[in-house]
Tab-separated table of C-alpha atoms in Angstrom:
chain	number	residue	atom	x	y	z
A	12	UNK	CA	0.000	0.000	0.000
A	13	UNK	CA	2.733	2.474	0.961
A	14	UNK	CA	4.908	1.836	-2.103
A	15	UNK	CA	2.888	4.287	-4.196
A	16	UNK	CA	3.009	7.017	-1.545
A	17	UNK	CA	4.896	10.173	-2.451
A	18	UNK	CA	7.682	11.224	-0.136
A	19	UNK	CA	5.449	13.883	1.459
A	20	UNK	CA	2.611	11.390	1.957
A	21	UNK	CA	4.948	8.929	3.632
A	22	UNK	CA	6.328	11.685	5.842
A	23	UNK	CA	2.755	12.637	6.763
A	24	UNK	CA	2.065	9.154	8.098
A	25	UNK	CA	5.364	9.103	10.011
A	26	UNK	CA	4.607	12.534	11.465
A	27	UNK	CA	1.079	11.424	12.386
A	28	UNK	CA	2.586	8.509	14.300
A	29	UNK	CA	4.870	10.885	16.173
A	30	UNK	CA	2.097	13.418	16.880
A	31	UNK	CA	-0.139	10.662	18.238
A	32	UNK	CA	2.655	9.362	20.461
A	33	UNK	CA	3.509	12.796	21.808
A	34	UNK	CA	-0.087	13.557	22.649
A	35	UNK	CA	-0.331	10.264	24.538
A	36	UNK	CA	-3.031	8.941	22.229
A	37	UNK	CA	-3.725	5.220	22.139
A	38	UNK	CA	-4.268	5.229	18.375
A	39	UNK	CA	-3.313	7.247	15.325
A	40	UNK	CA	-6.499	9.133	14.502
A	41	UNK	CA	-7.536	10.930	11.287
A	42	UNK	CA	-6.825	14.286	12.969
A	43	UNK	CA	-3.222	13.130	13.550
A	44	UNK	CA	-2.996	12.324	9.839
A	45	UNK	CA	-4.103	15.872	9.030
A	46	UNK	CA	-1.459	17.136	11.446
A	47	UNK	CA	1.120	15.066	9.591
A	48	UNK	CA	-0.040	16.556	6.275
A	49	UNK	CA	0.242	20.090	7.700
A	50	UNK	CA	3.870	19.310	8.568
A	51	UNK	CA	4.763	17.597	5.310
A	52	UNK	CA	3.141	19.997	2.847
A	53	UNK	CA	2.401	18.924	-0.718
A	54	UNK	CA	-0.990	19.705	-2.254
A	55	UNK	CA	-2.825	18.588	0.880
A	56	UNK	CA	-0.682	20.662	3.213
A	57	UNK	CA	-1.029	23.716	0.954
A	58	UNK	CA	-4.812	23.371	0.930
A	59	UNK	CA	-4.971	23.036	4.735
A	60	UNK	CA	-2.791	26.096	5.090
A	61	UNK	CA	-5.000	27.986	2.630
A	62	UNK	CA	-8.209	27.322	4.589
A	63	UNK	CA	-6.407	28.299	7.787
A	64	UNK	CA	-6.281	24.942	9.541
A	65	UNK	CA	-3.077	24.824	11.541
A	66	UNK	CA	-1.485	22.529	14.072
A	67	UNK	CA	-3.140	24.353	16.970
A	68	UNK	CA	-6.633	23.435	15.806
A	69	UNK	CA	-5.552	19.885	15.137
A	70	UNK	CA	-3.768	19.423	18.429
A	71	UNK	CA	-6.971	20.429	20.031
A	72	UNK	CA	-9.062	18.051	17.985
A	73	UNK	CA	-6.813	15.049	18.139
A	74	UNK	CA	-5.785	15.442	21.704
A	75	UNK	CA	-6.463	12.505	23.907
A	76	UNK	CA	-6.984	14.822	26.869
A	77	UNK	CA	-10.686	15.603	26.736
A	78	UNK	CA	-10.363	18.605	29.047
A	79	UNK	CA	-10.843	20.768	26.040
A	80	UNK	CA	-10.784	24.564	26.446
A	81	UNK	CA	-12.451	25.233	23.088
A	82	UNK	CA	-15.266	22.815	23.759
A	83	UNK	CA	-15.814	24.273	27.233
A	84	UNK	CA	-15.834	27.785	25.768
A	85	UNK	CA	-18.833	26.679	23.716
A	86	UNK	CA	-20.675	26.264	27.004
A	87	UNK	CA	-19.454	29.613	28.262
A	88	UNK	CA	-16.898	28.075	30.621
A	89	UNK	CA	-13.524	29.750	30.734
A	90	UNK	CA	-11.159	26.876	31.533
A	91	UNK	CA	-8.275	29.160	32.463
A	92	UNK	CA	-10.495	30.814	35.061
A	93	UNK	CA	-11.609	27.476	36.470
A	94	UNK	CA	-8.018	26.276	36.460
A	95	UNK	CA	-6.902	29.377	38.340
A	96	UNK	CA	-9.551	28.928	41.027
A	97	UNK	CA	-8.799	25.230	41.438
A	98	UNK	CA	-5.049	25.801	41.645
A	99	UNK	CA	-5.550	28.466	44.280
A	100	UNK	CA	-7.295	25.916	46.432
A	101	UNK	CA	-5.509	22.694	45.497
A	102	UNK	CA	-2.101	23.795	44.267
A	103	UNK	CA	-0.471	24.143	40.907
A	104	UNK	CA	-1.352	21.615	38.237
A	105	UNK	CA	-4.186	20.187	40.311
A	106	UNK	CA	-6.556	20.125	37.361
A	107	UNK	CA	-3.969	18.653	35.014
A	108	UNK	CA	-3.825	15.406	36.862
A	109	UNK	CA	-5.126	13.165	34.163
A	110	UNK	CA	-5.580	9.426	34.571
A	111	UNK	CA	-2.240	7.791	33.967
A	112	UNK	CA	-1.584	6.409	30.521
A	113	UNK	CA	0.873	3.769	29.591
A	114	UNK	CA	3.752	5.033	27.478
A	115	UNK	CA	3.706	2.798	24.478
A	116	UNK	CA	6.407	2.444	21.880
A	117	UNK	CA	4.359	2.226	18.715
A	118	UNK	CA	0.870	3.533	18.303
A	119	UNK	CA	-1.404	1.544	16.004
A	120	UNK	CA	-3.809	3.050	13.475
A	121	UNK	CA	-7.357	3.548	14.639
A	122	UNK	CA	-10.124	2.043	12.576
A	123	UNK	CA	-11.096	5.463	11.220
A	124	UNK	CA	-7.480	6.312	10.323
A	125	UNK	CA	-7.281	3.051	8.370
A	126	UNK	CA	-10.537	3.954	6.689
A	127	UNK	CA	-9.071	7.382	5.815
A	128	UNK	CA	-6.091	5.699	4.124
A	129	UNK	CA	-8.395	3.361	2.200
A	130	UNK	CA	-10.456	6.331	1.057
A	131	UNK	CA	-7.238	8.116	0.075
A	132	UNK	CA	-6.300	5.190	-2.175
A	133	UNK	CA	-9.797	5.166	-3.609
A	134	UNK	CA	-9.511	8.871	-4.428
A	135	UNK	CA	-6.171	8.312	-6.172
A	136	UNK	CA	-7.729	5.500	-8.202
A	137	UNK	CA	-10.809	7.591	-9.021
A	138	UNK	CA	-8.598	10.405	-10.309
A	139	UNK	CA	-6.555	7.933	-12.353
A	140	UNK	CA	-3.365	8.605	-10.378
A	141	UNK	CA	-0.773	5.899	-9.934
A	142	UNK	CA	0.597	7.681	-6.882
A	143	UNK	CA	-0.771	8.790	-3.536
A	144	UNK	CA	0.057	12.300	-2.337
A	145	UNK	CA	-0.923	14.436	0.657
A	146	UNK	CA	-3.894	15.789	-1.307
A	147	UNK	CA	-5.330	12.283	-1.585
A	148	UNK	CA	-4.715	11.848	2.131
A	149	UNK	CA	-6.810	14.918	2.989
A	150	UNK	CA	-9.606	13.742	0.661
A	151	UNK	CA	-9.421	10.355	2.361
A	152	UNK	CA	-9.750	11.911	5.809
A	153	UNK	CA	-12.754	13.937	4.624
A	154	UNK	CA	-14.375	10.827	3.128
A	155	UNK	CA	-13.785	8.826	6.299
A	156	UNK	CA	-16.121	11.338	7.972
A	157	UNK	CA	-14.534	11.139	11.411
A	158	UNK	CA	-16.559	12.947	14.096
A	159	UNK	CA	-13.567	14.597	15.856
A	160	UNK	CA	-12.324	15.896	12.502
A	161	UNK	CA	-15.782	17.263	11.742
A	162	UNK	CA	-15.835	19.016	15.100
A	163	UNK	CA	-12.322	20.373	14.602
A	164	UNK	CA	-13.241	21.775	11.192
A	165	UNK	CA	-16.395	23.331	12.621
A	166	UNK	CA	-14.490	24.954	15.487
A	167	UNK	CA	-11.828	26.243	13.081
A	168	UNK	CA	-14.611	27.628	10.910
A	169	UNK	CA	-13.553	25.508	7.930
A	170	UNK	CA	-16.198	24.286	5.502
A	171	UNK	CA	-15.307	20.702	4.477
A	172	UNK	CA	-16.685	21.362	0.979
A	173	UNK	CA	-14.346	24.332	0.564
A	174	UNK	CA	-11.375	22.311	1.817
A	175	UNK	CA	-12.235	19.511	-0.607
A	176	UNK	CA	-12.433	21.947	-3.502
A	177	UNK	CA	-9.075	23.517	-2.612
A	178	UNK	CA	-7.431	20.091	-2.420
A	179	UNK	CA	-8.924	18.918	-5.727
A	180	UNK	CA	-7.781	22.113	-7.405
A	181	UNK	CA	-4.196	21.652	-6.217
A	182	UNK	CA	-4.157	17.980	-7.148
A	183	UNK	CA	-5.374	18.833	-10.657
A	184	UNK	CA	-2.776	21.567	-11.021
A	185	UNK	CA	-0.024	19.211	-9.878
A	186	UNK	CA	-1.108	16.371	-12.143
A	187	UNK	CA	-1.408	18.583	-15.229
B	12	UNK	CA	-11.783	31.581	14.053
B	13	UNK	CA	-15.476	31.262	14.828
B	14	UNK	CA	-16.947	33.765	17.261
B	15	UNK	CA	-18.321	32.697	20.620
B	16	UNK	CA	-21.917	33.124	19.457
B	17	UNK	CA	-21.243	31.003	16.390
B	18	UNK	CA	-19.736	28.335	18.598
B	19	UNK	CA	-22.680	28.465	20.952
B	20	UNK	CA	-24.986	28.082	17.972
B	21	UNK	CA	-22.910	25.117	16.836
B	22	UNK	CA	-23.127	23.499	20.277
B	23	UNK	CA	-26.832	24.018	20.655
B	24	UNK	CA	-27.488	23.476	16.996
B	25	UNK	CA	-27.520	20.749	14.459
B	26	UNK	CA	-24.013	19.300	14.640
B	27	UNK	CA	-23.831	16.540	17.246
B	28	UNK	CA	-20.051	16.261	16.827
B	29	UNK	CA	-19.493	19.711	18.294
B	30	UNK	CA	-22.195	19.370	20.927
B	31	UNK	CA	-20.960	15.988	22.114
B	32	UNK	CA	-17.408	17.250	22.289
B	33	UNK	CA	-18.608	19.993	24.620
B	34	UNK	CA	-20.475	17.459	26.758
B	35	UNK	CA	-17.412	15.247	26.958
B	36	UNK	CA	-15.210	18.147	28.035
B	37	UNK	CA	-17.719	19.127	30.705
B	38	UNK	CA	-17.851	15.569	32.027
B	39	UNK	CA	-14.062	15.414	32.169
B	40	UNK	CA	-13.944	18.680	34.100
B	41	UNK	CA	-16.560	17.401	36.558
B	42	UNK	CA	-14.656	14.129	37.048
B	43	UNK	CA	-11.435	15.920	37.924
B	44	UNK	CA	-13.120	18.330	40.301
B	45	UNK	CA	-14.873	15.410	41.964
B	46	UNK	CA	-11.587	13.542	42.455
B	47	UNK	CA	-9.950	16.609	44.010
B	48	UNK	CA	-12.845	17.333	46.350
B	49	UNK	CA	-13.268	13.727	47.453
B	50	UNK	CA	-9.569	13.498	48.227
B	51	UNK	CA	-9.762	16.661	50.307
B	52	UNK	CA	-12.871	15.479	52.117
B	53	UNK	CA	-11.131	12.224	53.032
B	54	UNK	CA	-8.080	14.149	54.256
B	55	UNK	CA	-10.429	16.139	56.480
B	56	UNK	CA	-11.867	12.948	57.922
B	57	UNK	CA	-15.158	12.690	56.060
B	58	UNK	CA	-16.636	9.202	55.987
B	59	UNK	CA	-17.497	7.522	52.679
B	60	UNK	CA	-21.119	7.775	53.751
B	61	UNK	CA	-20.875	11.561	54.082
B	62	UNK	CA	-19.127	11.899	50.720
B	63	UNK	CA	-21.696	9.643	49.061
B	64	UNK	CA	-24.548	11.747	50.431
B	65	UNK	CA	-22.936	14.967	49.225
B	66	UNK	CA	-22.548	13.505	45.725
B	67	UNK	CA	-25.973	11.857	45.818
B	68	UNK	CA	-24.571	8.430	45.037
B	69	UNK	CA	-24.469	5.187	47.006
B	70	UNK	CA	-21.725	4.684	49.566
B	71	UNK	CA	-20.520	1.714	47.519
B	72	UNK	CA	-20.307	3.748	44.331
B	73	UNK	CA	-18.311	6.504	46.005
B	74	UNK	CA	-15.922	4.048	47.592
B	75	UNK	CA	-15.445	2.021	44.438
B	76	UNK	CA	-14.720	5.086	42.375
B	77	UNK	CA	-12.400	6.918	44.762
B	78	UNK	CA	-11.419	4.433	47.452
B	79	UNK	CA	-8.383	2.923	45.759
B	80	UNK	CA	-6.983	6.241	44.644
B	81	UNK	CA	-4.313	8.046	46.572
B	82	UNK	CA	-2.364	11.130	45.520
């Protein structure tokens, strides 16, 4: 499967693995793949940059830690304020005490990340491409329709249809 | 970046992904606050029965959830 990946696409998957590990995730998720694409560039990375989706949004969406300031802001809760009050009473870092996670060496692909890669291949085939680039990866993630990715896009104010169009345009330009 | 009112609309509106993410974050926050407060109550000599009543759960539930935890 990976032999037809472009260098940037391969780097995206490697970066996704690293991002997942660093965030303490149990699995590589589609949002980690997008993070890898942001790092590695290519048509997919350019399109993500164009619509304004950066690592900060993705960190937030892919993060294993569900104590999520953006999501709490939706409910009108200012996490930094809560954190300040709690730390005053319980000491520094009191709220950061997350349940302990095992530090694993390699992080496997989640089911939806695998599905994103399958959809990426399908997109390459549909477009008649014998290679798989970061643009196909982004299309694959969009087609996998992962809920956290949908939420991340919504919070970053990115319309999936617009992102798709920007990716397709760059793929077409690159293949011409 | 979406404005606060747009986000609120998203949370209360049609996209379950955003709304559920907010619910999950709220639950996580509640869990951590509960752990901190229970620990403090125990340090101050509260019985499991008293803690359970304050949380409106059974004594067993409170003990099972927080009894093995220390630090």
